[in-house]
Coordinates of C-alpha atoms in Angstrom, one line a residue:
Chain A
M222 CA -322.0 -27.0 -7.6
V223 CA -323.9 -24.0 -8.8
E224 CA -321.7 -23.4 -11.8
S225 CA -322.5 -25.5 -14.8
I226 CA -320.1 -26.9 -17.4
I227 CA -321.2 -29.2 -20.2
G228 CA -319.5 -31.0 -22.9
I229 CA -321.1 -32.8 -25.9
R230 CA -319.1 -35.0 -28.3
G231 CA -320.0 -35.4 -31.9
K232 CA -318.5 -37.3 -34.8
D233 CA -315.4 -35.0 -35.2
F234 CA -316.1 -32.1 -32.9
V235 CA -316.7 -31.3 -29.3
V236 CA -319.1 -28.6 -28.1
L237 CA -318.2 -27.0 -24.7
A238 CA -320.7 -24.9 -22.8
Q239 CA -320.4 -23.0 -19.5
D240 CA -322.7 -20.7 -17.7
A241 CA -321.3 -17.2 -17.3
N242 CA -322.5 -16.3 -13.9
T243 CA -320.4 -15.9 -10.7
T244 CA -322.5 -15.9 -7.6
K245 CA -321.7 -14.9 -4.1
Y246 CA -323.2 -15.8 -0.7
G247 CA -325.7 -18.0 -2.6
I248 CA -327.8 -15.1 -3.6
L249 CA -325.9 -12.3 -5.4
N250 CA -325.0 -12.5 -9.0
M251 CA -321.7 -10.8 -9.2
K252 CA -320.7 -11.2 -12.9
F253 CA -322.4 -12.6 -16.0
D254 CA -319.5 -12.9 -18.3
T255 CA -317.2 -15.2 -16.4
N256 CA -314.8 -17.2 -18.6
R257 CA -314.2 -20.8 -17.4
L258 CA -312.4 -22.1 -20.4
F259 CA -308.6 -22.6 -20.2
K260 CA -306.8 -23.4 -23.4
L261 CA -304.3 -26.2 -23.0
S262 CA -303.0 -26.4 -26.6
E263 CA -304.2 -25.6 -30.1
H264 CA -306.8 -28.4 -30.2
C265 CA -307.3 -29.0 -26.5
A266 CA -309.1 -27.0 -23.8
M267 CA -310.4 -27.4 -20.3
L268 CA -313.5 -26.1 -18.6
A269 CA -313.2 -25.8 -14.8
A270 CA -315.9 -25.1 -12.2
G271 CA -315.8 -25.1 -8.4
E272 CA -314.1 -23.1 -5.7
P273 CA -313.1 -19.9 -7.5
G274 CA -309.4 -19.7 -6.4
D275 CA -308.8 -23.4 -6.8
V276 CA -310.2 -23.3 -10.3
V277 CA -307.9 -20.6 -11.6
Q278 CA -304.8 -21.8 -9.7
F279 CA -305.1 -25.4 -10.9
S280 CA -306.1 -24.7 -14.4
E281 CA -303.3 -22.2 -14.9
Y282 CA -300.8 -24.6 -13.4
V283 CA -301.9 -27.5 -15.7
G284 CA -302.1 -25.2 -18.7
K285 CA -298.7 -23.7 -18.3
N286 CA -297.1 -27.1 -17.7
I287 CA -298.6 -28.4 -20.9
Q288 CA -297.3 -25.4 -22.8
L289 CA -293.9 -26.0 -21.2
Y290 CA -293.9 -29.6 -22.6
K291 CA -294.6 -28.1 -26.0
M292 CA -291.7 -25.7 -25.7
I293 CA -289.3 -28.3 -24.4
N294 CA -290.2 -31.1 -26.7
G295 CA -291.5 -29.3 -29.7
I296 CA -294.7 -31.3 -30.0
E297 CA -298.2 -30.7 -28.6
L298 CA -299.7 -33.2 -26.2
S299 CA -302.7 -35.1 -27.4
P300 CA -306.0 -34.6 -25.6
Y301 CA -305.7 -38.1 -24.0
A302 CA -302.2 -37.1 -22.6
C303 CA -303.5 -33.7 -21.4
A304 CA -306.4 -35.4 -19.6
N305 CA -304.3 -38.0 -18.0
F306 CA -301.7 -35.5 -16.9
T307 CA -304.5 -33.3 -15.4
R308 CA -306.0 -36.4 -13.6
H309 CA -302.6 -37.3 -12.2
E310 CA -302.0 -33.8 -10.8
M311 CA -305.5 -33.8 -9.3
A312 CA -305.0 -37.2 -7.7
T313 CA -301.6 -36.4 -6.3
S314 CA -302.7 -33.1 -4.8
L315 CA -305.7 -34.8 -3.2
R316 CA -303.7 -36.3 -0.4
S317 CA -301.3 -33.4 0.0
R318 CA -301.5 -30.1 1.8
N319 CA -303.2 -28.4 -1.2
S320 CA -306.1 -30.1 -2.7
F321 CA -308.2 -28.4 -5.3
L322 CA -312.0 -28.3 -5.2
A323 CA -312.4 -28.0 -9.0
N324 CA -314.4 -30.2 -11.4
L325 CA -313.0 -30.3 -14.9
I326 CA -313.9 -31.2 -18.4
V327 CA -311.0 -31.7 -20.8
A328 CA -311.9 -31.8 -24.4
G329 CA -309.9 -31.9 -27.6
Y330 CA -309.5 -33.0 -31.2
S331 CA -306.6 -35.3 -31.8
T332 CA -304.4 -34.3 -34.7
N333 CA -303.0 -37.9 -34.9
E334 CA -304.4 -39.6 -38.0
H335 CA -304.1 -43.0 -36.4
D336 CA -306.6 -42.3 -33.7
Q337 CA -309.9 -43.9 -34.2
Q338 CA -311.8 -41.5 -32.1
R339 CA -310.6 -38.1 -33.1
A340 CA -312.9 -36.0 -30.9
Q341 CA -312.2 -36.7 -27.3
L342 CA -314.0 -35.7 -24.1
Y343 CA -313.1 -36.4 -20.5
A344 CA -314.6 -35.4 -17.2
I345 CA -312.4 -35.2 -14.1
D346 CA -314.0 -34.6 -10.8
Y347 CA -312.4 -32.9 -7.8
L348 CA -311.1 -36.3 -6.4
G349 CA -309.3 -37.1 -9.6
A350 CA -311.6 -39.7 -11.1
M351 CA -311.5 -39.5 -14.9
V352 CA -314.2 -40.8 -17.2
T353 CA -314.8 -40.5 -20.9
S354 CA -318.3 -40.2 -22.3
N355 CA -320.4 -38.6 -25.1
V356 CA -322.1 -36.1 -22.9
V357 CA -320.4 -34.9 -19.7
A358 CA -321.4 -32.2 -17.2
H359 CA -320.5 -31.0 -13.7
G360 CA -322.6 -29.2 -11.1
F361 CA -326.3 -29.2 -10.7
C362 CA -326.8 -29.1 -14.4
Q363 CA -325.5 -32.7 -14.4
F364 CA -329.0 -33.8 -13.5
F365 CA -330.4 -32.2 -16.7
A366 CA -327.6 -32.5 -19.1
L367 CA -327.0 -36.3 -18.7
A368 CA -330.6 -37.1 -18.8
I369 CA -331.2 -35.0 -22.0
G370 CA -328.0 -36.4 -23.4
D371 CA -329.3 -40.0 -22.9
R372 CA -332.4 -39.1 -24.8
L373 CA -331.1 -37.0 -27.7
W374 CA -327.5 -38.1 -28.3
K375 CA -326.9 -40.4 -31.2
E376 CA -324.0 -41.6 -33.4
D377 CA -322.9 -39.1 -36.1
L378 CA -324.3 -36.2 -34.2
T379 CA -323.9 -33.0 -36.3
V380 CA -323.0 -29.6 -35.0
Q381 CA -326.6 -28.3 -35.5
E382 CA -328.0 -31.3 -33.5
A383 CA -325.5 -30.8 -30.8
L384 CA -326.4 -27.1 -30.5
A385 CA -330.1 -28.0 -30.5
M386 CA -329.4 -30.5 -27.6
L387 CA -327.5 -27.8 -25.8
Q388 CA -330.3 -25.3 -26.2
T389 CA -332.8 -27.8 -24.7
I390 CA -330.4 -28.3 -21.8
V391 CA -330.1 -24.5 -21.3
N392 CA -333.9 -24.1 -21.5
E393 CA -334.4 -26.7 -18.8
M394 CA -331.7 -25.2 -16.6
G395 CA -333.5 -21.8 -17.0
K396 CA -336.8 -23.4 -16.0
R397 CA -335.7 -25.5 -13.1
M398 CA -332.6 -24.1 -11.6
A399 CA -332.9 -21.4 -8.9
A400 CA -329.5 -20.1 -10.0
Y401 CA -330.7 -18.9 -13.4
P402 CA -328.0 -19.0 -16.1
H403 CA -328.4 -15.6 -17.7
C404 CA -326.0 -16.5 -20.4
V405 CA -324.1 -19.6 -21.6
F406 CA -320.8 -19.3 -23.5
V407 CA -320.5 -21.9 -26.2
R408 CA -317.2 -23.1 -27.9
I409 CA -316.4 -25.8 -30.3
I410 CA -313.2 -27.7 -30.8
D411 CA -312.7 -29.5 -34.2
A412 CA -310.0 -30.0 -36.8
K413 CA -309.7 -26.2 -37.2
G414 CA -309.0 -25.6 -33.5
I415 CA -311.0 -23.9 -30.8
R416 CA -313.7 -21.5 -31.9
V417 CA -316.2 -19.4 -30.0
L418 CA -319.8 -19.7 -31.1
D419 CA -322.8 -17.5 -30.3
N420 CA -323.9 -17.2 -26.7
M421 CA -327.0 -19.2 -25.7
Y422 CA -329.8 -17.9 -23.5
P423 CA -332.5 -19.8 -21.7
E424 CA -335.9 -19.5 -23.2
K425 CA -338.2 -16.9 -21.6
I426 CA -340.8 -18.5 -19.5
I427 CA -344.4 -17.2 -20.1
V428 CA -346.7 -17.8 -17.1
T429 CA -350.4 -17.2 -17.4
K430 CA -351.9 -14.7 -15.0
P431 CA -353.9 -16.0 -12.0
S432 CA -357.6 -15.9 -12.7
E433 CA -360.0 -13.5 -11.0
L434 CA -361.9 -16.5 -9.6
E435 CA -359.1 -17.2 -7.1
L436 CA -359.7 -13.8 -5.6
Q437 CA -363.2 -14.7 -4.5
T438 CA -363.6 -16.0 -1.0
S439 CA -366.6 -17.7 0.6
A440 CA -367.3 -14.4 2.5
D441 CA -367.7 -12.6 -0.8
M442 CA -370.3 -15.0 -2.0
M443 CA -372.5 -14.3 1.1
D444 CA -374.9 -11.5 0.3
I445 CA -374.7 -9.2 3.4
H446 CA -376.1 -6.0 1.9
S447 CA -379.6 -7.1 1.2
Chain B
M277 CA -315.8 -42.9 7.6
G278 CA -314.0 -45.5 5.5
D279 CA -317.4 -47.0 4.5
D280 CA -318.5 -43.6 3.1
M281 CA -315.5 -43.6 0.8
M282 CA -316.2 -47.1 -0.4
S283 CA -319.8 -46.4 -1.3
Y284 CA -319.2 -42.9 -2.8
N285 CA -318.6 -44.4 -6.3
G286 CA -319.7 -47.9 -5.7
G287 CA -318.8 -50.9 -7.8
V288 CA -318.9 -54.7 -7.7
A289 CA -316.4 -57.4 -8.7
L290 CA -316.6 -61.1 -8.6
A291 CA -313.9 -63.7 -9.2
M292 CA -314.1 -67.5 -9.3
K293 CA -311.7 -70.4 -9.7
G294 CA -312.5 -73.6 -11.6
K295 CA -310.6 -76.5 -13.0
E296 CA -307.7 -75.0 -14.9
C297 CA -309.6 -71.8 -15.4
V298 CA -310.3 -68.6 -13.6
A299 CA -313.0 -66.0 -14.3
I300 CA -313.4 -62.4 -13.1
A301 CA -316.3 -60.0 -13.6
C302 CA -317.1 -56.5 -12.7
D303 CA -319.8 -53.8 -13.3
K304 CA -319.1 -50.8 -15.6
R305 CA -320.9 -48.1 -13.7
Y306 CA -319.3 -44.9 -12.8
G307 CA -321.5 -43.0 -10.4
V308 CA -321.4 -40.4 -7.7
Q309 CA -323.6 -41.4 -4.7
N310 CA -327.0 -41.8 -6.3
R311 CA -326.2 -40.4 -9.8
T312 CA -324.9 -42.6 -12.6
I313 CA -322.5 -40.5 -14.8
A314 CA -321.1 -43.1 -17.2
T315 CA -321.4 -46.7 -18.0
N316 CA -318.0 -47.5 -19.5
F317 CA -315.9 -47.5 -16.4
T318 CA -314.5 -51.1 -16.3
K319 CA -312.7 -52.0 -13.1
I320 CA -310.6 -55.0 -14.4
F321 CA -307.1 -54.4 -15.6
Q322 CA -304.8 -56.9 -17.3
Y323 CA -301.1 -57.2 -16.4
G324 CA -299.5 -59.9 -18.5
D325 CA -301.0 -62.8 -20.4
Y326 CA -302.7 -64.6 -17.6
C327 CA -303.1 -62.0 -14.8
F328 CA -306.0 -59.8 -14.1
V329 CA -306.7 -57.4 -11.2
S330 CA -309.9 -55.8 -10.3
F331 CA -310.2 -52.7 -8.1
C332 CA -313.4 -51.6 -6.5
G333 CA -314.0 -48.5 -4.3
L334 CA -313.2 -44.9 -4.7
A335 CA -312.9 -44.2 -8.5
T336 CA -309.9 -41.9 -8.2
D337 CA -308.0 -44.5 -6.2
V338 CA -309.0 -47.3 -8.6
Q339 CA -307.3 -45.3 -11.4
T340 CA -304.3 -44.2 -9.3
V341 CA -303.5 -47.7 -8.0
S342 CA -304.0 -49.4 -11.4
E343 CA -301.7 -46.8 -13.0
R344 CA -299.1 -47.3 -10.2
L345 CA -299.2 -51.1 -10.6
R346 CA -298.9 -50.7 -14.4
F347 CA -295.8 -48.6 -13.8
R348 CA -294.2 -51.2 -11.5
V349 CA -295.2 -54.1 -13.8
N350 CA -293.7 -52.4 -16.8
L351 CA -290.4 -51.8 -15.0
Y352 CA -290.5 -55.5 -13.9
E353 CA -291.0 -56.7 -17.5
L354 CA -288.2 -54.4 -18.8
R355 CA -285.7 -55.6 -16.2
E356 CA -286.6 -59.3 -16.1
Q357 CA -287.5 -59.6 -19.8
R358 CA -290.4 -61.9 -19.1
K359 CA -294.1 -61.6 -18.3
I360 CA -295.1 -61.3 -14.6
K361 CA -296.6 -64.2 -12.7
P362 CA -299.8 -63.9 -10.6
T363 CA -298.1 -64.5 -7.3
V364 CA -295.4 -61.9 -8.0
L365 CA -298.1 -59.4 -9.1
Y366 CA -300.0 -60.1 -5.9
N367 CA -296.9 -59.3 -3.8
M368 CA -296.3 -56.2 -5.8
L369 CA -299.8 -55.0 -5.2
T370 CA -299.7 -55.6 -1.4
N371 CA -296.5 -53.6 -1.3
I372 CA -298.1 -50.7 -3.1
L373 CA -301.2 -50.7 -0.9
Y374 CA -299.1 -51.1 2.4
E375 CA -297.0 -48.1 1.4
R376 CA -300.1 -46.1 2.3
R377 CA -300.8 -47.8 5.6
F378 CA -301.6 -44.5 7.3
G379 CA -303.5 -42.7 4.6
P380 CA -304.8 -45.6 2.6
Y381 CA -306.1 -46.0 -0.9
F382 CA -309.8 -46.7 -0.7
V383 CA -309.9 -49.8 -2.9
F384 CA -310.7 -53.5 -2.5
S385 CA -308.7 -55.5 -5.0
L386 CA -309.0 -59.0 -6.5
V387 CA -306.0 -60.6 -8.1
I388 CA -306.6 -63.6 -10.4
G389 CA -304.4 -65.5 -12.7
L390 CA -303.2 -68.8 -14.1
D391 CA -299.7 -69.8 -13.3
P392 CA -298.3 -70.6 -16.8
K393 CA -296.2 -73.6 -15.6
T394 CA -298.5 -75.4 -13.2
G395 CA -301.8 -74.2 -14.7
R396 CA -303.2 -73.5 -11.3

């Protein structure tokens, strides 16, 4: 819940962001360069957040199986297929001995010219419910990301606008979340593949000093020396 | 306990029968408890020309059961070389749900259709 993963879909790209913290015991910040992105194919990737062991185990399992499909059949799975496969694995494991407490975002760019919607973005929660949307997020940042997305997302979103929206979300997270995201890793998936963009940092909060007037008590105002 | 599962994602579906017609409606909200995450999550699925099924309840089971039913209906259509009838679809669905008698899918389903021969 504490880790944030966000996806924003534009006209022909998807921007993926994840906070880079790993916390322990609710209070310690162990690491501030954690990678939560798992590549599924040349144009498809998955962000995963949740129970640390489950995240890595499940993501590697799904990622390797998708790569195996490519090796056996010689073609890469589309983002839609990757997402449905992932959802199926998550749903099957739910009622078995090993269930995974991992929330995922699967995003990709479809290389099939016949697809109407080339940039694809799916959110899969830990129960295996899949949904597709323009802005998706998991964790506490969901409250901020979805609301800001409702306000700022529009058709034909450009990369700059998406990154500006993301910066707004990160600033809000920095202001309001007790688990302060020191650094946010940003990637983009488009026709050229998966690329890493510059890190994003929350805006520094400037708070005015408390005034001297507050230091005065009613006892001070009584003149006891005369 | 079961009620918790049913209201985790929420959802509503309504079906009605009229004279030589049937109608089914559902909401499109995908939410988690008090948060709405998406508004494009339809819960009605079409299997055949005149058959619709709607699933309400836990979202993951809505998707799992609809996919399972789609699999069985596709096999039926390949083997029988004809479209499935509402009564047959209904029986198939009850079979799928009863397979999980002790570990159920948390869905309520509505099956609606027009029998092509009788028009009922």
